[in-house]
XYZ file of C-alpha atoms in Angstrom:
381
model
C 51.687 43.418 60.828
C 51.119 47.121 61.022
C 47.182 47.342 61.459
C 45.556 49.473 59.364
C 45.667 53.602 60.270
C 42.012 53.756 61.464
C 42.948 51.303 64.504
C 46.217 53.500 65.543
C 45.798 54.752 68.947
C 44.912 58.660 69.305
C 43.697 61.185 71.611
C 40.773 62.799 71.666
C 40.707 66.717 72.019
C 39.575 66.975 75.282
C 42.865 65.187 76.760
C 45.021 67.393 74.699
C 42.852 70.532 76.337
C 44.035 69.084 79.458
C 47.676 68.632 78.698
C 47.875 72.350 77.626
C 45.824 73.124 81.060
C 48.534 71.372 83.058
C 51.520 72.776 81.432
C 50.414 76.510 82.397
C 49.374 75.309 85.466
C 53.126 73.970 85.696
C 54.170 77.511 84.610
C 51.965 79.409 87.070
C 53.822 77.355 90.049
C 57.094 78.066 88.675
C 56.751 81.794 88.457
C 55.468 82.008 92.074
C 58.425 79.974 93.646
C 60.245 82.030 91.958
C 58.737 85.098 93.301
C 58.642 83.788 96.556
C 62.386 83.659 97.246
C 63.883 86.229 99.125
C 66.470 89.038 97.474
C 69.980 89.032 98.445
C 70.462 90.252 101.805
C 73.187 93.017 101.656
C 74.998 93.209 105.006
C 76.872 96.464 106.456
C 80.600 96.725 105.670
C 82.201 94.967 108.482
C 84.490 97.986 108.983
C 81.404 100.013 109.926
C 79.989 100.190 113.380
C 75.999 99.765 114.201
C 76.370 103.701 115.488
C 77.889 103.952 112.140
C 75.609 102.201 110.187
C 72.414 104.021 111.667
C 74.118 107.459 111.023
C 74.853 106.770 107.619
C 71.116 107.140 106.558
C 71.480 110.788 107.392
C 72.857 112.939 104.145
C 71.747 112.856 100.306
C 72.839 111.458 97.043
C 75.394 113.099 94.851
C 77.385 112.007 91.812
C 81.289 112.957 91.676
C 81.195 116.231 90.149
C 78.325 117.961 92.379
C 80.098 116.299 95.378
C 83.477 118.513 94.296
C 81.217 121.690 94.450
C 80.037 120.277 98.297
C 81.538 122.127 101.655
C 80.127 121.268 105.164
C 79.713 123.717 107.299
C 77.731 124.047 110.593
C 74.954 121.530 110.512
C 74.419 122.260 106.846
C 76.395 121.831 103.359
C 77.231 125.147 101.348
C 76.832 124.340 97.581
C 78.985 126.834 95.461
C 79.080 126.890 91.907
C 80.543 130.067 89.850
C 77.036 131.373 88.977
C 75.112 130.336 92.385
C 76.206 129.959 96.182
C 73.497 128.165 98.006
C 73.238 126.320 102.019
C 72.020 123.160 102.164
C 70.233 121.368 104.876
C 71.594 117.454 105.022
C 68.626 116.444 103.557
C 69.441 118.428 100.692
C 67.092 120.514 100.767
C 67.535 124.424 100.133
C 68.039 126.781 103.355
C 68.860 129.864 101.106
C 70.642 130.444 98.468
C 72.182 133.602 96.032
C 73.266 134.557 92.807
C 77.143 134.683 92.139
C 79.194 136.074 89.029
C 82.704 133.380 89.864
C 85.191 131.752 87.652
C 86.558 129.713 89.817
C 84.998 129.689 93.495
C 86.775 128.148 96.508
C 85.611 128.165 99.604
C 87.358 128.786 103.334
C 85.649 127.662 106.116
C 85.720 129.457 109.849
C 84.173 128.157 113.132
C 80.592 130.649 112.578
C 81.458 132.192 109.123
C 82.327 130.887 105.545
C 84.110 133.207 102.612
C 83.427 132.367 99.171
C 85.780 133.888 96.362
C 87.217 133.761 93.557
C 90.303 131.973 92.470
C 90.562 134.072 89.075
C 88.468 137.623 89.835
C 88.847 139.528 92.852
C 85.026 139.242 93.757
C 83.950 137.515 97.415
C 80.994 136.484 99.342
C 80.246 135.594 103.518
C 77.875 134.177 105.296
C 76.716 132.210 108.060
C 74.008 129.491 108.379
C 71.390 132.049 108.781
C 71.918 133.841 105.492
C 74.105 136.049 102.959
C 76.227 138.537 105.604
C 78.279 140.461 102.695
C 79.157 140.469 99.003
C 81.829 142.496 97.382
C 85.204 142.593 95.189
C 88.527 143.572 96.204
C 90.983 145.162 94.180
C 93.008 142.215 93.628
C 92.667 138.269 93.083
C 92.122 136.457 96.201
C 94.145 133.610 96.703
C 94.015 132.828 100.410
C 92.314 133.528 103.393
C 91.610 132.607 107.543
C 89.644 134.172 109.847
C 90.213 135.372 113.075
C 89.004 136.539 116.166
C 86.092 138.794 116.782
C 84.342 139.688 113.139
C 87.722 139.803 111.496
C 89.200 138.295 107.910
C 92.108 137.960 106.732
C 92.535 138.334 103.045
C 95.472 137.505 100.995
C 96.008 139.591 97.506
C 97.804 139.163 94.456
C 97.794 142.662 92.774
C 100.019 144.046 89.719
C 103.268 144.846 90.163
C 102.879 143.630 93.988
C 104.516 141.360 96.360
C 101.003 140.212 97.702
C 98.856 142.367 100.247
C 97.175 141.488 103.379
C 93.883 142.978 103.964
C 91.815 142.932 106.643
C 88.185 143.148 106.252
C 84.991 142.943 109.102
C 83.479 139.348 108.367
C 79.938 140.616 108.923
C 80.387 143.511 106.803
C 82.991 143.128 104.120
C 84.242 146.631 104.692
C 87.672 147.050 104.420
C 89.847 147.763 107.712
C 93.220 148.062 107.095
C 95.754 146.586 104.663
C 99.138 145.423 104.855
C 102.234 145.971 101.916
C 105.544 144.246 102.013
C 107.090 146.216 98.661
C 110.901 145.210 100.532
C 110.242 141.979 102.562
C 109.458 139.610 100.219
C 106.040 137.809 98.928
C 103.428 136.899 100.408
C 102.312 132.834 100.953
C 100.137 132.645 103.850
C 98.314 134.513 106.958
C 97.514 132.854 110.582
C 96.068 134.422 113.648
C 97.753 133.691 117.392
C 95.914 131.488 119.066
C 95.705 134.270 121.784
C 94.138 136.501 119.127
C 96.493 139.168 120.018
C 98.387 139.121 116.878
C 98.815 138.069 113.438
C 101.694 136.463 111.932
C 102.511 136.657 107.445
C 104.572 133.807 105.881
C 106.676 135.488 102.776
C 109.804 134.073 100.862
C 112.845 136.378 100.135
C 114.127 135.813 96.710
C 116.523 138.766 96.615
C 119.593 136.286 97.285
C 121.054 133.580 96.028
C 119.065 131.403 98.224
C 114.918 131.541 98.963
C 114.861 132.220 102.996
C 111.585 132.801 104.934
C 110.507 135.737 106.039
C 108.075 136.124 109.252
C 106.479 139.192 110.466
C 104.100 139.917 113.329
C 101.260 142.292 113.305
C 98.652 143.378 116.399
C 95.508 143.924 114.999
C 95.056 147.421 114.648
C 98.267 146.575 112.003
C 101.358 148.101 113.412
C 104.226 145.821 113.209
C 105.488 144.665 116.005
C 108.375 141.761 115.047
C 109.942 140.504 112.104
C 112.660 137.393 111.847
C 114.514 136.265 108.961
C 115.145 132.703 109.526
C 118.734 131.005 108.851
C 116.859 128.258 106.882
C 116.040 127.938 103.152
C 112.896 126.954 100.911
C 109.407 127.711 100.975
C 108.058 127.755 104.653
C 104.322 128.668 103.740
C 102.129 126.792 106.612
C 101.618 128.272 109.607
C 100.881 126.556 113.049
C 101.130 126.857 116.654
C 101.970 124.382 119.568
C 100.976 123.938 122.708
C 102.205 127.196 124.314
C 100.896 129.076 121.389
C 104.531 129.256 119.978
C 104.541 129.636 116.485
C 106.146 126.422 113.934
C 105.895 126.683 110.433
C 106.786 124.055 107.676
C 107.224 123.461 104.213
C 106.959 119.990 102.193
C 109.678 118.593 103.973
C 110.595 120.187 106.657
C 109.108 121.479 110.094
C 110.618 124.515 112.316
C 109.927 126.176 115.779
C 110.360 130.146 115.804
C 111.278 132.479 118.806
C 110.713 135.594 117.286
C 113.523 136.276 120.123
C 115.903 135.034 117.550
C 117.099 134.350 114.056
C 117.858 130.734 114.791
C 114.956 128.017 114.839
C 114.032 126.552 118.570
C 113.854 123.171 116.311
C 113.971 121.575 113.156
C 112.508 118.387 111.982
C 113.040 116.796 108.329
C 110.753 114.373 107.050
C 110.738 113.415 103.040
C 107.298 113.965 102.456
C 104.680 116.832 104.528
C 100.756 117.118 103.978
C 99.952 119.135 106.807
C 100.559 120.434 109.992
C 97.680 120.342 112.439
C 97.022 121.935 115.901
C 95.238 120.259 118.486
C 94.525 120.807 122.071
C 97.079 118.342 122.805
C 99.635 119.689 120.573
C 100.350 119.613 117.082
C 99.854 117.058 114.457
C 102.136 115.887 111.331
C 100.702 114.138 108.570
C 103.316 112.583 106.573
C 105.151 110.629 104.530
C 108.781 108.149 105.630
C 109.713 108.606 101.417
C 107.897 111.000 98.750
C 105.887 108.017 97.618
C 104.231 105.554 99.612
C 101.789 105.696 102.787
C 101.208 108.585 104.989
C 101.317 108.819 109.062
C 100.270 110.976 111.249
C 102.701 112.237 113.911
C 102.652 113.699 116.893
C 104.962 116.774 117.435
C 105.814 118.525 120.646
C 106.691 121.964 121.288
C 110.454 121.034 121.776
C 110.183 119.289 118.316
C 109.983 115.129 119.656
C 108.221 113.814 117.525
C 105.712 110.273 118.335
C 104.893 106.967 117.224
C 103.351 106.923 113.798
C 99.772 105.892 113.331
C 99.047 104.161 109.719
C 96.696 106.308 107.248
C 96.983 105.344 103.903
C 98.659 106.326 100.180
C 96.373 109.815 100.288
C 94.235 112.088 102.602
C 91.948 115.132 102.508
C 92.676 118.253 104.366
C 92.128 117.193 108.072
C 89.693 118.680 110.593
C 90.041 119.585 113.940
C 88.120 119.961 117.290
C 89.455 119.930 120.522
C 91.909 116.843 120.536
C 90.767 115.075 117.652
C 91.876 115.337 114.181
C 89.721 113.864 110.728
C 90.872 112.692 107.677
C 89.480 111.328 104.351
C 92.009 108.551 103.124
C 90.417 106.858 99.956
C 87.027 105.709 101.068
C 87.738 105.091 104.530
C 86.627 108.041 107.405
C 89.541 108.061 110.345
C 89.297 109.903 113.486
C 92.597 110.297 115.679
C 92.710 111.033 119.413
C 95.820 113.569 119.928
C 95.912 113.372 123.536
C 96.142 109.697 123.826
C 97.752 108.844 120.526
C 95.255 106.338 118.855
C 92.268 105.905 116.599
C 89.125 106.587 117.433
C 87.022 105.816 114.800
C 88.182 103.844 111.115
C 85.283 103.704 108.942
C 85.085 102.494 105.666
C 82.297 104.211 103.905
C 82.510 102.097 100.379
C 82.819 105.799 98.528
C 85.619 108.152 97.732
C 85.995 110.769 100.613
C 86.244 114.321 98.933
C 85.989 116.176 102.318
C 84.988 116.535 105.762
C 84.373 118.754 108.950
C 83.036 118.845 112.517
C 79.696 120.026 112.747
C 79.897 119.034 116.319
C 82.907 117.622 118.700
C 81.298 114.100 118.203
C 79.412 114.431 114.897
C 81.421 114.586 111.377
C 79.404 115.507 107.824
C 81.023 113.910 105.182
C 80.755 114.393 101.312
C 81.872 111.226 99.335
C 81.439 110.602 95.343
C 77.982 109.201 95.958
C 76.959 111.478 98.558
C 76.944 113.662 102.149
C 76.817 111.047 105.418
C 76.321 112.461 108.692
C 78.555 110.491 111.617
C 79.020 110.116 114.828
C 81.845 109.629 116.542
C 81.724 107.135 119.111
């Protein structure tokens, strides 16, 4: 029998007080574990070294478009934009910077001095890491550039109704010292000093025939001409380099070749499907390239009697490479390689978990680095 409602069991309201005390009690302890365990522990890429992984808190943060607008040079970064060029300590901070007027601004890099110009205007800017050393324009658009012994630049020109111009300006000044004009020889693709800093030699391509041929001439730098060969090869030959003994090789994308400017015919001649760069070293020159158009890239090294080494493995892509002494750096996706040209290996193979966009020495054992997320200081070890 069900006994009547006033004898059913019930609690009183100070036990239910007590259940609701308990339950945030209960509530309290469970938010405290759970504040109490640890965050995930993120370890260092296992492709990074502990030298490595100390260095890397040297730099600042970037996203992917600043980091394209990022150029290291010296112990600093130069930031160049077309309406400001500025240098940058590696903490980011500002060292100096200076109102531009540039379309398009590219940068070329020298072991004390850095040009600044303009891919589509004919205006230009130098300086070194102390400060703004000379602004100016020139009468035509600059498309190339290297710099050379002494205070002096190198300027290549594309004009109107010109086969390109060499001009030679003073680096600290900007003032113009002499130019150079091939109307008959052909146009112009690139300018390189001797490694003696005696002379200057100018790339151009005949395309009076029925065939494109390269055309090399040889300046001393007061700018009399002092040799000229027209090689018995054909294409584009616009790279510049010199080996060991200073004896000058050029290349084109597929192709490398030694020059005596004794004679019309090549001391050498290499063919390789695929050419990214040819790089000179201490301990001779350096090929990065490809075994078929598509696929990975190797670096090579070439002597000055055109034997060429054992391939080291890079990867599907790389950056322009930098050089000091014997060693040679490359970006190749997100990884930071540093190859030893005199014996033939790797030095360093870091993976740096960020697209490399470019590098340079600031040091024969340090590297600065600008990736997608940011500039890394490293040291080689």
């Amino acid at each position: 029998m069900t006994p009547p409602r006033e004898y059913l069991p019930h609690r009183s309201k100070a036990s239910l007080v007590a259940l609701i005390l308990l339950a945030f009690l209960l509530l309290a302890a469970a938010v405290a574990l759970a504040l109490s365990v640890p965050e995930q522990t993120i370890l260092p890429d296992a492709t990074e070294s502990v030298d490595l992984a100390a260095a890397a808190q040297l730099g600042f943060v970037c996203d992917a478009t600043e980091a394209q607008r990022l150029y290291p040079f010296g112990q600093g970064i130069v930031k160049l934009t077309h309406n400001r060029l500025a240098y940058l300590a590696l903490d980011g901070s500002e060292v100096f910077a200076r109102e531009i007027d540039m379309v398009s601004p590219f940068a070329v890099a020298g072991s004390s001095r850095l040009l600044a110009a303009d891919r589509s205007g004919t205006s230009f800017a130098i300086l070194d890491e102390t400060g703004l050393l000379a602004t100016g324009n020139r009468e035509g658009r600059i498309v190339g550039a290297t710099f050379g012994p002494g205070d002096l630049l190198a300027l290549i020109e594309d004009r109107h109704d010109s086969t390109g111009v060499v001009a030679i300006v003073d680096s600290t000044t900007g003032d113009l010292q002499y130019e150079c004009h091939f109307p008959e020889s052909g146009y112009v693709l690139s300018v390189r000093f001797t490694p003696d800093g005696q002379f200057f030699d100018v790339a151009l391509v005949n395309a009076d025939g029925l065939a494109t041929r390269p055309v090399l001439k040889r300046f001393a730098l007061d700018g009399e001409a002092v040799g000229q060969r027209i090689l018995d090869v054909q294409g584009l030959y616009p790279v510049l380099s010199y080996d060991e003994g200073g004896q000058l090789v050029i290349s084109s994308d597929s192709s490398v070749s030694g020059v005596d400017y004794a004679t019309d015919q090549p001391r050498f001649s290499l063919d390789l499907p695929r050419i990214e760069s040819v790089s000179a070293t201490t301990s001779g020159l350096v090929v990065l390239a490809g075994e078929r158009v598509s696929g990975t890239l190797g670096l090579y090294p070439l002597s000055g009697t055109g034997q060429i080494g054992l391939r080291t493995e890079i990867g599907e892509a790389a950056t322009a490479p930098a050089v000091t002494g014997s060693l040679l750096a490359l970006g190749s996706s997100t990884r930071v390689l540093v190859y030893d040209a005199q014996n033939q290996t790797l030095r360093l193979d870091a993976n740096l978990a960020a697209e490399v966009v470019r590098l340079a020495f600031s040091d024969p054992q340090t590297l600065t680095v600008v990736t997608s997320t940011g500039v890394r200081r490293l040291t080689i070890p």
